[in-house]
């Protein structure tokens, strides 16, 4: 077992169970690349301040590069006695280079080091998530364009309410995922702040140029207060809350896909490639993917609750409780990325039953509001019109008819204001296309929403296209 860096102060060896209990290497080893990148920048900063020589810095950087290669080739032996990724790498560097490697940790502490690593890791994750959200929105725009002539009932209280275009329904999800994209972009601004050089809590006596380190690591900002820099985990809370809101959206979409694929609805069929069967009932095809996405939302919400609870009573500054943050963050991010990936693949392959959706619109008095609006146009106040139509619906129900099936005499008995010109207004096409208020379901509104959606994506992709990347390409 390797020597502990704090060995000088201690007269006993660490208890084996305590060692296992405190170790986080199984979780934080995935920070290795960011840890090494941060250490390389730290070497350069130390050399710039004359704290180590240029040759020493070069030797350390070379040694760190070799460790990175060894980890990638799985030729690095992780030691849980060395607690975490930071100490594992440092111990190996000392082993490889001797005395000079013992200078690496000058002017820093693991407290600012871990904050740096997590911020670097998370800004990469957030960038991937933003790009994948944009890709998903592109898929939704394609669905909206393809389904522009498909009508289905819009629901309130899960009761048929008014007819809508399926495209309009998809575009509602486009808006949700747009806000998510924005939220992650916003969070990125607060993730992308450089904490290194705050050392354990109070800063350092060494002449280090923190702005230089920030520049090397492409951080636009430097943490302003050393106490806050080592104790702040807001950026993780923010990331997991943005992830949770995105998962709410995924969960609602999933719930709809589960309902819509049931025999009761019959609106869609989940492609075989994305469904599973039952081990006992041969006829079954189950919507497991939407169900799992819906279920995994609970995991992400749970992780958000966990990090909030961990942080809520911690006195300043660093406390070991905070080590628990990484497992929550990694899992939250992994789950979200997996959901983005699977929906990106599955959504374009859904098969839509235009007929069943259309049939569901033709019954259930979905044109009742339109009849009331007709009466208002003829001079009746809306509340009276509402009452009148309510009576018409009651009458129609008693006759087993829909409003559009009532004769003109029957309608006139409800209100003498009604004429034959009412019938075209009770048809689905009119119900949809007369709803032209901005953001409404009329075809021309939805078509312009789709165009607007495309333009927004183009704008959002600009910063990524600068570096030669495209939305369609998997990051
Ligand atoms: N593994 C630790 C963590 O993730 C690194 C920081 C340890 N700092 C300390 N003072 N023990 O939080």
Tab-separated table of C-alpha atoms and ligand atoms in Angstrom:
chain	number	residue	atom	x	y	z
A	1	UNK	CA	0.000	0.000	0.000
A	2	UNK	CA	1.375	3.413	-0.964
A	3	UNK	CA	2.439	6.016	1.598
A	4	UNK	CA	-0.194	8.636	2.402
A	5	UNK	CA	0.793	12.215	1.560
A	6	UNK	CA	-0.289	13.244	5.060
A	7	UNK	CA	1.780	10.445	6.685
A	8	UNK	CA	3.980	12.895	8.606
A	9	UNK	CA	1.175	13.897	10.947
A	10	UNK	CA	-0.112	10.361	11.577
A	11	UNK	CA	1.248	7.676	13.867
A	12	UNK	CA	-1.050	4.836	12.735
A	13	UNK	CA	-1.827	3.260	9.399
A	14	UNK	CA	-5.318	3.861	8.026
A	15	UNK	CA	-7.767	1.117	8.934
A	16	UNK	CA	-8.495	-1.050	5.878
A	17	UNK	CA	-12.260	-0.590	6.117
A	18	UNK	CA	-11.832	3.159	6.607
A	19	UNK	CA	-9.624	3.205	3.544
A	20	UNK	CA	-12.232	1.469	1.413
A	21	UNK	CA	-14.948	3.686	2.872
A	22	UNK	CA	-13.190	6.943	2.029
A	23	UNK	CA	-11.963	5.911	-1.384
A	24	UNK	CA	-13.673	7.424	-4.423
A	25	UNK	CA	-11.348	6.138	-7.097
A	26	UNK	CA	-13.959	3.835	-8.626
A	27	UNK	CA	-16.119	6.858	-9.332
A	28	UNK	CA	-13.683	9.699	-9.975
A	29	UNK	CA	-11.251	7.809	-12.207
A	30	UNK	CA	-13.314	9.021	-15.105
A	31	UNK	CA	-11.916	12.494	-14.414
A	32	UNK	CA	-8.395	11.352	-15.316
A	33	UNK	CA	-8.082	13.267	-18.598
A	34	UNK	CA	-9.332	16.501	-17.074
A	35	UNK	CA	-7.162	16.016	-13.995
A	36	UNK	CA	-4.070	15.616	-16.174
A	37	UNK	CA	-4.977	18.556	-18.392
A	38	UNK	CA	-5.450	20.685	-15.265
A	39	UNK	CA	-2.112	19.514	-13.847
A	40	UNK	CA	-0.324	20.352	-17.078
A	41	UNK	CA	-1.716	23.897	-16.948
A	42	UNK	CA	-0.709	24.059	-13.286
A	43	UNK	CA	2.896	23.082	-14.186
A	44	UNK	CA	3.033	25.880	-16.731
A	45	UNK	CA	1.676	28.351	-14.198
A	46	UNK	CA	4.249	27.232	-11.628
A	47	UNK	CA	7.017	27.693	-14.201
A	48	UNK	CA	5.682	31.106	-15.211
A	49	UNK	CA	5.807	32.212	-11.574
A	50	UNK	CA	9.374	30.911	-11.218
A	51	UNK	CA	8.180	28.386	-8.621
A	52	UNK	CA	9.631	25.533	-10.653
A	53	UNK	CA	12.037	25.738	-13.598
A	54	UNK	CA	11.051	25.353	-17.229
A	55	UNK	CA	12.909	22.027	-17.368
A	56	UNK	CA	11.076	20.747	-14.329
A	57	UNK	CA	7.779	21.786	-15.837
A	58	UNK	CA	8.642	20.032	-19.102
A	59	UNK	CA	9.596	16.847	-17.263
A	60	UNK	CA	6.349	16.885	-15.264
A	61	UNK	CA	4.276	17.511	-18.383
A	62	UNK	CA	5.957	14.641	-20.168
A	63	UNK	CA	5.405	12.352	-17.203
A	64	UNK	CA	1.732	13.338	-17.034
A	65	UNK	CA	1.363	12.624	-20.743
A	66	UNK	CA	2.764	9.151	-20.254
A	67	UNK	CA	0.357	8.471	-17.384
A	68	UNK	CA	-2.542	9.528	-19.592
A	69	UNK	CA	-1.465	7.131	-22.300
A	70	UNK	CA	-1.086	4.327	-19.767
A	71	UNK	CA	-4.583	4.915	-18.387
A	72	UNK	CA	-5.997	4.881	-21.903
A	73	UNK	CA	-4.204	1.630	-22.667
A	74	UNK	CA	-5.504	0.235	-19.387
A	75	UNK	CA	-1.943	-0.175	-18.193
A	76	UNK	CA	-2.409	1.953	-15.098
A	77	UNK	CA	-2.998	0.285	-11.803
A	78	UNK	CA	-5.466	2.203	-9.666
A	79	UNK	CA	-4.898	1.890	-5.935
A	80	UNK	CA	-7.870	2.496	-3.680
A	81	UNK	CA	-5.480	3.154	-0.816
A	82	UNK	CA	-4.641	6.336	-2.678
A	83	UNK	CA	-8.255	7.474	-2.326
A	84	UNK	CA	-8.923	9.351	-5.505
A	85	UNK	CA	-7.810	10.097	-9.026
A	86	UNK	CA	-5.724	13.088	-7.937
A	87	UNK	CA	-3.580	11.090	-5.534
A	88	UNK	CA	-3.339	8.083	-7.829
A	89	UNK	CA	-1.892	10.189	-10.609
A	90	UNK	CA	0.439	12.132	-8.347
A	91	UNK	CA	1.768	8.980	-6.668
A	92	UNK	CA	2.470	7.408	-10.012
A	93	UNK	CA	4.270	10.561	-11.177
A	94	UNK	CA	6.451	10.480	-8.082
A	95	UNK	CA	7.126	6.835	-8.744
A	96	UNK	CA	8.120	7.588	-12.347
A	97	UNK	CA	10.053	10.866	-11.897
A	98	UNK	CA	11.126	10.961	-8.278
A	99	UNK	CA	11.753	14.197	-6.371
A	100	UNK	CA	10.678	16.632	-9.083
A	101	UNK	CA	7.155	15.169	-9.113
A	102	UNK	CA	6.815	16.096	-5.463
A	103	UNK	CA	6.734	19.727	-6.612
A	104	UNK	CA	3.538	19.300	-8.662
A	105	UNK	CA	1.173	19.914	-5.769
A	106	UNK	CA	2.849	23.216	-4.794
A	107	UNK	CA	0.339	26.081	-4.639
A	108	UNK	CA	-2.702	23.880	-4.963
A	109	UNK	CA	-4.843	21.559	-2.880
A	110	UNK	CA	-7.143	18.741	-3.826
A	111	UNK	CA	-9.977	21.084	-2.913
A	112	UNK	CA	-9.363	23.427	-5.823
A	113	UNK	CA	-8.114	20.553	-7.985
A	114	UNK	CA	-11.329	18.543	-7.731
A	115	UNK	CA	-13.448	21.651	-8.334
A	116	UNK	CA	-11.418	22.297	-11.481
A	117	UNK	CA	-11.698	18.719	-12.745
A	118	UNK	CA	-15.449	18.543	-12.240
A	119	UNK	CA	-16.001	21.890	-13.927
A	120	UNK	CA	-13.917	20.818	-16.921
A	121	UNK	CA	-15.704	17.482	-17.127
A	122	UNK	CA	-19.107	19.073	-16.815
A	123	UNK	CA	-18.545	21.738	-19.429
A	124	UNK	CA	-17.712	18.966	-21.912
A	125	UNK	CA	-20.803	17.007	-20.912
A	126	UNK	CA	-22.996	20.095	-21.125
A	127	UNK	CA	-21.710	20.879	-24.596
A	128	UNK	CA	-22.499	17.336	-25.754
A	129	UNK	CA	-25.976	17.576	-24.220
A	130	UNK	CA	-26.665	20.916	-25.892
A	131	UNK	CA	-25.659	19.497	-29.271
A	132	UNK	CA	-27.757	16.388	-28.721
A	133	UNK	CA	-30.766	18.456	-27.704
A	134	UNK	CA	-30.408	20.395	-30.932
A	135	UNK	CA	-30.220	17.115	-32.899
A	136	UNK	CA	-33.382	15.921	-31.185
A	137	UNK	CA	-35.152	19.165	-32.034
A	138	UNK	CA	-34.160	18.643	-35.673
A	139	UNK	CA	-35.827	15.229	-35.581
A	140	UNK	CA	-38.936	16.838	-34.088
A	141	UNK	CA	-38.977	19.467	-36.838
A	142	UNK	CA	-38.801	16.676	-39.432
A	143	UNK	CA	-41.752	14.921	-37.796
A	144	UNK	CA	-43.687	18.177	-37.690
A	145	UNK	CA	-43.066	18.748	-41.404
A	146	UNK	CA	-43.998	15.173	-42.305
A	147	UNK	CA	-47.215	15.171	-40.252
A	148	UNK	CA	-48.568	18.567	-41.263
A	149	UNK	CA	-51.841	17.075	-42.556
A	150	UNK	CA	-52.511	14.639	-39.722
A	151	UNK	CA	-55.228	15.633	-37.275
A	152	UNK	CA	-55.808	14.247	-33.806
A	153	UNK	CA	-57.766	15.356	-30.768
A	154	UNK	CA	-55.970	17.703	-28.438
A	155	UNK	CA	-56.689	16.650	-24.859
A	156	UNK	CA	-57.301	18.510	-21.650
A	157	UNK	CA	-57.852	16.413	-18.510
A	158	UNK	CA	-57.144	13.523	-20.896
A	159	UNK	CA	-60.594	14.183	-22.396
A	160	UNK	CA	-60.906	15.040	-26.072
A	161	UNK	CA	-60.921	18.830	-26.269
A	162	UNK	CA	-60.311	20.305	-29.728
A	163	UNK	CA	-58.752	19.018	-32.920
A	164	UNK	CA	-55.119	19.884	-33.473
A	165	UNK	CA	-52.503	19.101	-36.083
A	166	UNK	CA	-50.091	16.369	-35.029
A	167	UNK	CA	-47.365	18.784	-36.174
A	168	UNK	CA	-48.584	21.305	-33.639
A	169	UNK	CA	-48.327	18.660	-30.934
A	170	UNK	CA	-44.736	17.840	-31.955
A	171	UNK	CA	-43.890	21.523	-31.980
A	172	UNK	CA	-44.976	21.762	-28.348
A	173	UNK	CA	-42.095	19.363	-27.580
A	174	UNK	CA	-39.841	21.417	-29.809
A	175	UNK	CA	-40.502	24.370	-27.502
A	176	UNK	CA	-39.820	22.339	-24.348
A	177	UNK	CA	-36.516	21.031	-25.678
A	178	UNK	CA	-35.612	24.537	-26.882
A	179	UNK	CA	-35.986	25.873	-23.363
A	180	UNK	CA	-33.861	22.962	-22.163
A	181	UNK	CA	-31.149	23.843	-24.671
A	182	UNK	CA	-31.235	27.420	-23.425
A	183	UNK	CA	-31.105	26.324	-19.786
A	184	UNK	CA	-28.015	24.176	-20.356
A	185	UNK	CA	-26.404	27.041	-22.280
A	186	UNK	CA	-27.110	29.332	-19.374
A	187	UNK	CA	-25.756	26.823	-16.842
A	188	UNK	CA	-22.621	26.455	-18.958
A	189	UNK	CA	-21.767	30.094	-18.285
A	190	UNK	CA	-21.605	29.376	-14.559
A	191	UNK	CA	-19.876	25.992	-14.933
A	192	UNK	CA	-17.123	27.550	-17.013
A	193	UNK	CA	-15.336	29.360	-14.164
A	194	UNK	CA	-11.753	28.514	-13.144
A	195	UNK	CA	-11.217	27.701	-9.436
A	196	UNK	CA	-7.555	26.540	-9.425
A	197	UNK	CA	-5.145	28.596	-7.336
A	198	UNK	CA	-7.639	28.972	-4.495
A	199	UNK	CA	-5.698	26.126	-2.854
A	200	UNK	CA	-7.317	24.704	0.285
A	201	UNK	CA	-9.446	27.741	1.167
A	202	UNK	CA	-7.531	30.991	1.474
A	203	UNK	CA	-5.490	31.254	-1.704
A	204	UNK	CA	-1.728	30.729	-1.818
A	205	UNK	CA	1.496	32.495	-0.903
A	206	UNK	CA	3.097	31.527	-4.231
A	207	UNK	CA	3.183	34.008	-7.110
A	208	UNK	CA	0.742	32.249	-9.437
A	209	UNK	CA	-1.122	33.907	-12.280
A	210	UNK	CA	-4.601	32.404	-12.103
A	211	UNK	CA	-5.712	34.263	-15.211
A	212	UNK	CA	-2.876	32.604	-17.101
A	213	UNK	CA	-4.079	29.159	-15.943
A	214	UNK	CA	-7.612	30.076	-16.988
A	215	UNK	CA	-6.409	31.060	-20.425
A	216	UNK	CA	-4.492	27.813	-20.862
A	217	UNK	CA	-7.605	25.844	-19.964
A	218	UNK	CA	-9.991	28.007	-22.044
A	219	UNK	CA	-11.958	29.335	-19.095
A	220	UNK	CA	-13.531	32.729	-19.803
A	221	UNK	CA	-13.744	33.508	-16.071
A	222	UNK	CA	-11.712	33.025	-12.896
A	223	UNK	CA	-13.465	32.284	-9.585
A	224	UNK	CA	-13.445	35.533	-7.602
A	225	UNK	CA	-13.317	34.230	-4.046
A	226	UNK	CA	-11.086	31.389	-2.899
A	227	UNK	CA	-13.526	30.223	-0.193
A	228	UNK	CA	-16.419	30.093	-2.632
A	229	UNK	CA	-14.245	28.513	-5.326
A	230	UNK	CA	-13.584	25.378	-3.254
A	231	UNK	CA	-17.006	25.081	-1.650
A	232	UNK	CA	-19.339	25.942	-4.519
A	233	UNK	CA	-21.294	23.103	-6.061
A	234	UNK	CA	-24.143	25.278	-7.386
A	235	UNK	CA	-23.053	24.401	-10.884
A	236	UNK	CA	-23.769	20.721	-10.220
A	237	UNK	CA	-27.146	21.535	-8.684
A	238	UNK	CA	-27.907	23.693	-11.690
A	239	UNK	CA	-26.828	21.017	-14.134
A	240	UNK	CA	-28.954	18.374	-12.414
A	241	UNK	CA	-31.918	20.700	-12.235
A	242	UNK	CA	-31.665	21.480	-15.951
A	243	UNK	CA	-31.339	17.714	-16.508
A	244	UNK	CA	-34.395	17.099	-14.321
A	245	UNK	CA	-36.528	19.565	-16.252
A	246	UNK	CA	-35.442	17.937	-19.509
A	247	UNK	CA	-36.362	14.568	-18.000
A	248	UNK	CA	-39.819	15.951	-17.105
A	249	UNK	CA	-40.263	16.665	-20.793
A	250	UNK	CA	-38.996	13.243	-21.778
A	251	UNK	CA	-41.266	11.653	-19.222
A	252	UNK	CA	-44.370	13.450	-20.490
A	253	UNK	CA	-43.537	12.509	-24.071
A	254	UNK	CA	-42.957	8.927	-22.957
A	255	UNK	CA	-46.279	8.789	-21.166
A	256	UNK	CA	-48.012	9.907	-24.356
A	257	UNK	CA	-46.202	7.298	-26.426
A	258	UNK	CA	-47.212	4.613	-23.932
A	259	UNK	CA	-50.849	5.735	-24.056
A	260	UNK	CA	-50.910	6.241	-27.802
A	261	UNK	CA	-49.469	2.807	-28.491
A	262	UNK	CA	-52.098	1.062	-26.336
A	263	UNK	CA	-54.967	-0.748	-28.090
A	264	UNK	CA	-57.317	1.729	-26.387
A	265	UNK	CA	-55.762	4.626	-28.325
A	266	UNK	CA	-54.134	2.863	-31.274
A	267	UNK	CA	-52.623	6.148	-32.492
A	268	UNK	CA	-49.082	4.890	-33.024
A	269	UNK	CA	-47.062	1.756	-33.256
A	270	UNK	CA	-43.629	1.540	-31.682
A	271	UNK	CA	-41.232	-0.014	-34.222
A	272	UNK	CA	-40.234	-3.609	-33.470
A	273	UNK	CA	-36.613	-2.550	-33.202
A	274	UNK	CA	-37.529	-0.411	-30.190
A	275	UNK	CA	-40.050	-2.639	-28.432
A	276	UNK	CA	-39.836	-5.827	-26.437
A	277	UNK	CA	-42.115	-8.802	-26.028
A	278	UNK	CA	-43.467	-10.667	-23.065
A	279	UNK	CA	-41.853	-13.855	-21.822
A	280	UNK	CA	-45.297	-15.413	-21.315
A	281	UNK	CA	-47.890	-13.636	-23.481
A	282	UNK	CA	-46.996	-14.184	-27.146
A	283	UNK	CA	-49.268	-11.406	-28.434
A	284	UNK	CA	-47.604	-8.605	-26.466
A	285	UNK	CA	-45.439	-5.816	-27.778
A	286	UNK	CA	-44.435	-3.543	-24.956
A	287	UNK	CA	-43.342	0.105	-25.088
A	288	UNK	CA	-40.375	-0.516	-22.780
A	289	UNK	CA	-38.236	2.310	-24.080
A	290	UNK	CA	-40.701	5.080	-23.259
A	291	UNK	CA	-41.445	3.315	-19.973
A	292	UNK	CA	-37.760	3.205	-19.068
A	293	UNK	CA	-37.239	6.832	-20.047
A	294	UNK	CA	-40.227	7.738	-17.866
A	295	UNK	CA	-38.744	5.655	-15.046
A	296	UNK	CA	-35.243	7.052	-15.412
A	297	UNK	CA	-36.610	10.557	-14.890
A	298	UNK	CA	-37.060	9.459	-11.269
A	299	UNK	CA	-33.362	8.627	-11.033
A	300	UNK	CA	-32.335	12.092	-12.201
A	301	UNK	CA	-34.818	13.870	-9.888
A	302	UNK	CA	-33.504	11.732	-7.038
A	303	UNK	CA	-29.928	12.768	-7.774
A	304	UNK	CA	-30.955	16.431	-7.784
A	305	UNK	CA	-32.607	15.962	-4.386
A	306	UNK	CA	-29.497	14.165	-3.127
A	307	UNK	CA	-27.062	16.928	-4.090
A	308	UNK	CA	-29.363	19.615	-2.663
A	309	UNK	CA	-29.566	17.687	0.581
A	310	UNK	CA	-25.812	17.083	0.729
A	311	UNK	CA	-25.047	20.774	0.250
A	312	UNK	CA	-27.757	22.402	2.302
A	313	UNK	CA	-26.117	22.518	5.731
A	314	UNK	CA	-22.445	22.444	4.893
A	315	UNK	CA	-20.447	25.126	6.632
A	316	UNK	CA	-17.864	26.844	4.448
A	317	UNK	CA	-15.661	25.739	2.843
A	318	UNK	CA	-14.734	22.244	1.565
A	319	UNK	CA	-16.236	19.285	3.422
A	320	UNK	CA	-15.724	15.672	2.504
A	321	UNK	CA	-19.486	15.235	2.095
A	322	UNK	CA	-18.954	16.887	-1.261
A	323	UNK	CA	-17.141	13.841	-2.581
A	324	UNK	CA	-20.590	12.291	-3.039
A	325	UNK	CA	-21.385	14.834	-5.765
A	326	UNK	CA	-19.609	13.021	-8.563
A	327	UNK	CA	-21.545	9.750	-8.603
A	328	UNK	CA	-24.803	11.762	-8.732
A	329	UNK	CA	-23.575	14.018	-11.456
A	330	UNK	CA	-22.116	11.251	-13.601
A	331	UNK	CA	-25.243	9.151	-13.357
A	332	UNK	CA	-27.523	12.119	-14.076
A	333	UNK	CA	-25.552	13.063	-17.135
A	334	UNK	CA	-25.253	9.475	-18.387
A	335	UNK	CA	-28.992	8.891	-18.047
A	336	UNK	CA	-29.870	12.078	-19.878
A	337	UNK	CA	-27.434	11.358	-22.703
A	338	UNK	CA	-28.805	7.827	-23.064
A	339	UNK	CA	-32.390	9.138	-23.276
A	340	UNK	CA	-31.396	11.724	-25.870
A	341	UNK	CA	-29.677	9.058	-27.916
A	342	UNK	CA	-32.470	6.492	-27.860
A	343	UNK	CA	-35.223	9.016	-28.646
A	344	UNK	CA	-33.166	10.487	-31.439
A	345	UNK	CA	-33.144	7.028	-33.021
A	346	UNK	CA	-36.667	5.921	-32.176
A	347	UNK	CA	-38.844	8.978	-32.884
A	348	UNK	CA	-38.350	9.005	-36.681
A	349	UNK	CA	-39.358	5.335	-36.804
A	350	UNK	CA	-42.731	5.585	-35.046
A	351	UNK	CA	-45.582	4.565	-37.273
A	352	UNK	CA	-48.542	6.864	-37.053
A	353	UNK	CA	-52.121	5.746	-37.603
A	354	UNK	CA	-53.573	8.738	-39.415
A	355	UNK	CA	-56.998	7.005	-39.679
A	356	UNK	CA	-57.361	6.248	-35.969
A	357	UNK	CA	-56.296	9.752	-35.039
A	358	UNK	CA	-58.727	11.196	-37.603
A	359	UNK	CA	-61.591	9.013	-36.376
A	360	UNK	CA	-61.020	10.161	-32.819
A	361	UNK	CA	-61.631	13.737	-33.917
A	362	UNK	CA	-64.956	13.100	-35.609
A	363	UNK	CA	-66.855	12.225	-32.441
A	364	UNK	CA	-67.004	13.641	-28.939
A	365	UNK	CA	-68.318	17.152	-29.713
A	366	UNK	CA	-64.898	18.607	-30.425
A	367	UNK	CA	-66.641	21.335	-32.441
A	368	UNK	CA	-68.740	22.621	-29.522
A	369	UNK	CA	-66.475	25.655	-29.029
A	370	UNK	CA	-66.765	26.414	-32.737
A	371	UNK	CA	-70.556	26.415	-32.516
A	372	UNK	CA	-70.351	28.796	-29.548
A	373	UNK	CA	-67.935	31.028	-31.495
A	374	UNK	CA	-70.449	31.005	-34.395
A	375	UNK	CA	-73.199	32.263	-32.070
A	376	UNK	CA	-70.882	34.972	-30.735
A	377	UNK	CA	-70.209	36.067	-34.329
A	378	UNK	CA	-73.994	36.350	-34.749
A	379	UNK	CA	-74.204	38.694	-31.778
A	380	UNK	CA	-74.709	36.485	-28.724
A	381	UNK	CA	-72.442	37.043	-25.713
A	382	UNK	CA	-70.021	34.199	-25.073
A	383	UNK	CA	-71.514	32.973	-21.777
A	384	UNK	CA	-74.992	32.675	-23.343
A	385	UNK	CA	-73.508	30.954	-26.376
A	386	UNK	CA	-71.699	28.517	-24.084
A	387	UNK	CA	-74.991	27.664	-22.352
A	388	UNK	CA	-76.866	27.291	-25.621
A	389	UNK	CA	-74.271	24.911	-27.041
A	390	UNK	CA	-74.266	22.974	-23.784
A	391	UNK	CA	-77.994	22.389	-24.309
A	392	UNK	CA	-77.379	21.408	-27.931
A	393	UNK	CA	-74.792	18.851	-26.797
A	394	UNK	CA	-77.188	17.438	-24.207
A	395	UNK	CA	-79.875	17.133	-26.888
A	396	UNK	CA	-77.464	15.520	-29.374
A	397	UNK	CA	-76.302	13.013	-26.762
A	398	UNK	CA	-79.925	12.026	-26.142
A	399	UNK	CA	-80.359	11.412	-29.879
A	400	UNK	CA	-77.040	9.582	-30.243
A	401	UNK	CA	-75.848	12.203	-32.744
A	402	UNK	CA	-72.912	14.603	-33.141
A	403	UNK	CA	-73.499	18.369	-33.468
A	404	UNK	CA	-72.786	18.335	-37.198
A	405	UNK	CA	-75.431	15.596	-37.635
A	406	UNK	CA	-78.257	17.674	-36.173
A	407	UNK	CA	-80.730	19.010	-38.762
A	408	UNK	CA	-81.058	22.740	-39.255
A	409	UNK	CA	-84.447	22.571	-37.512
A	410	UNK	CA	-82.931	20.864	-34.503
A	411	UNK	CA	-80.180	23.501	-34.403
A	412	UNK	CA	-82.659	26.353	-34.798
A	413	UNK	CA	-84.543	24.996	-31.829
A	414	UNK	CA	-81.374	25.682	-29.828
A	415	UNK	CA	-81.011	29.198	-31.205
A	416	UNK	CA	-82.793	30.975	-33.988
A	417	UNK	CA	-79.461	32.648	-34.833
A	418	UNK	CA	-78.212	29.423	-36.361
A	419	UNK	CA	-78.321	29.053	-40.139
A	420	UNK	CA	-77.106	26.535	-42.666
A	421	UNK	CA	-73.812	28.448	-42.955
A	422	UNK	CA	-72.867	26.867	-39.612
A	423	UNK	CA	-72.153	23.396	-41.080
A	424	UNK	CA	-68.826	24.139	-42.819
A	425	UNK	CA	-67.598	25.693	-39.568
A	426	UNK	CA	-68.244	22.447	-37.727
A	427	UNK	CA	-65.900	20.518	-39.986
A	428	UNK	CA	-62.444	19.521	-38.804
A	429	UNK	CA	-60.614	21.422	-41.506
A	430	UNK	CA	-62.314	24.646	-40.509
A	431	UNK	CA	-61.827	23.989	-36.803
A	432	UNK	CA	-58.104	23.670	-37.367
A	433	UNK	CA	-57.529	26.364	-39.951
A	434	UNK	CA	-59.602	29.090	-38.334
A	435	UNK	CA	-57.377	28.938	-35.232
A	436	UNK	CA	-54.945	31.449	-36.642
A	437	UNK	CA	-54.042	33.290	-33.453
A	438	UNK	CA	-50.246	33.455	-33.118
A	439	UNK	CA	-49.035	30.073	-31.894
A	440	UNK	CA	-52.340	28.394	-32.831
A	441	UNK	CA	-52.932	25.112	-34.644
A	442	UNK	CA	-53.959	26.499	-38.071
A	443	UNK	CA	-51.792	24.914	-40.746
A	444	UNK	CA	-50.278	28.217	-41.804
A	445	UNK	CA	-49.345	29.053	-38.188
A	446	UNK	CA	-47.737	25.649	-37.690
A	447	UNK	CA	-45.828	25.905	-40.968
A	448	UNK	CA	-44.429	29.243	-39.907
A	449	UNK	CA	-43.593	27.829	-36.439
A	450	UNK	CA	-41.613	25.088	-38.185
A	451	UNK	CA	-39.735	27.640	-40.298
A	452	UNK	CA	-39.074	29.702	-37.216
A	453	UNK	CA	-37.832	26.583	-35.414
A	454	UNK	CA	-35.386	25.839	-38.217
A	455	UNK	CA	-34.076	29.401	-38.144
A	456	UNK	CA	-33.581	29.238	-34.378
A	457	UNK	CA	-31.508	26.070	-34.696
A	458	UNK	CA	-29.361	27.638	-37.386
A	459	UNK	CA	-28.662	30.541	-35.069
A	460	UNK	CA	-27.892	28.302	-32.093
A	461	UNK	CA	-25.517	26.144	-34.126
A	462	UNK	CA	-23.358	29.108	-35.168
A	463	UNK	CA	-20.875	28.869	-32.267
A	464	UNK	CA	-20.383	25.159	-33.001
A	465	UNK	CA	-20.099	25.577	-36.761
A	466	UNK	CA	-17.217	27.986	-36.213
A	467	UNK	CA	-15.158	25.032	-35.042
A	468	UNK	CA	-16.276	23.069	-38.092
A	469	UNK	CA	-18.881	20.920	-36.342
A	470	UNK	CA	-22.393	20.299	-37.586
A	471	UNK	CA	-25.614	19.583	-35.748
A	472	UNK	CA	-26.191	16.357	-37.597
A	473	UNK	CA	-22.859	14.913	-36.579
A	474	UNK	CA	-22.741	12.945	-33.380
A	475	UNK	CA	-20.469	14.850	-31.027
B	1	LIG	N1	-11.837	13.072	-3.504
B	1	LIG	C1	-12.113	14.349	-2.964
B	1	LIG	C2	-13.483	14.822	-3.426
B	1	LIG	O1	-13.952	14.327	-4.377
B	1	LIG	C3	-11.075	15.329	-3.376
B	1	LIG	C4	-10.896	16.451	-2.432
B	1	LIG	C5	-10.368	15.932	-1.140
B	1	LIG	N2	-10.076	17.015	-0.254
B	1	LIG	C6	-9.808	16.789	1.058
B	1	LIG	N3	-9.573	17.838	1.747
B	1	LIG	N4	-9.875	15.596	1.571
B	1	LIG	O2	-14.085	15.693	-2.850
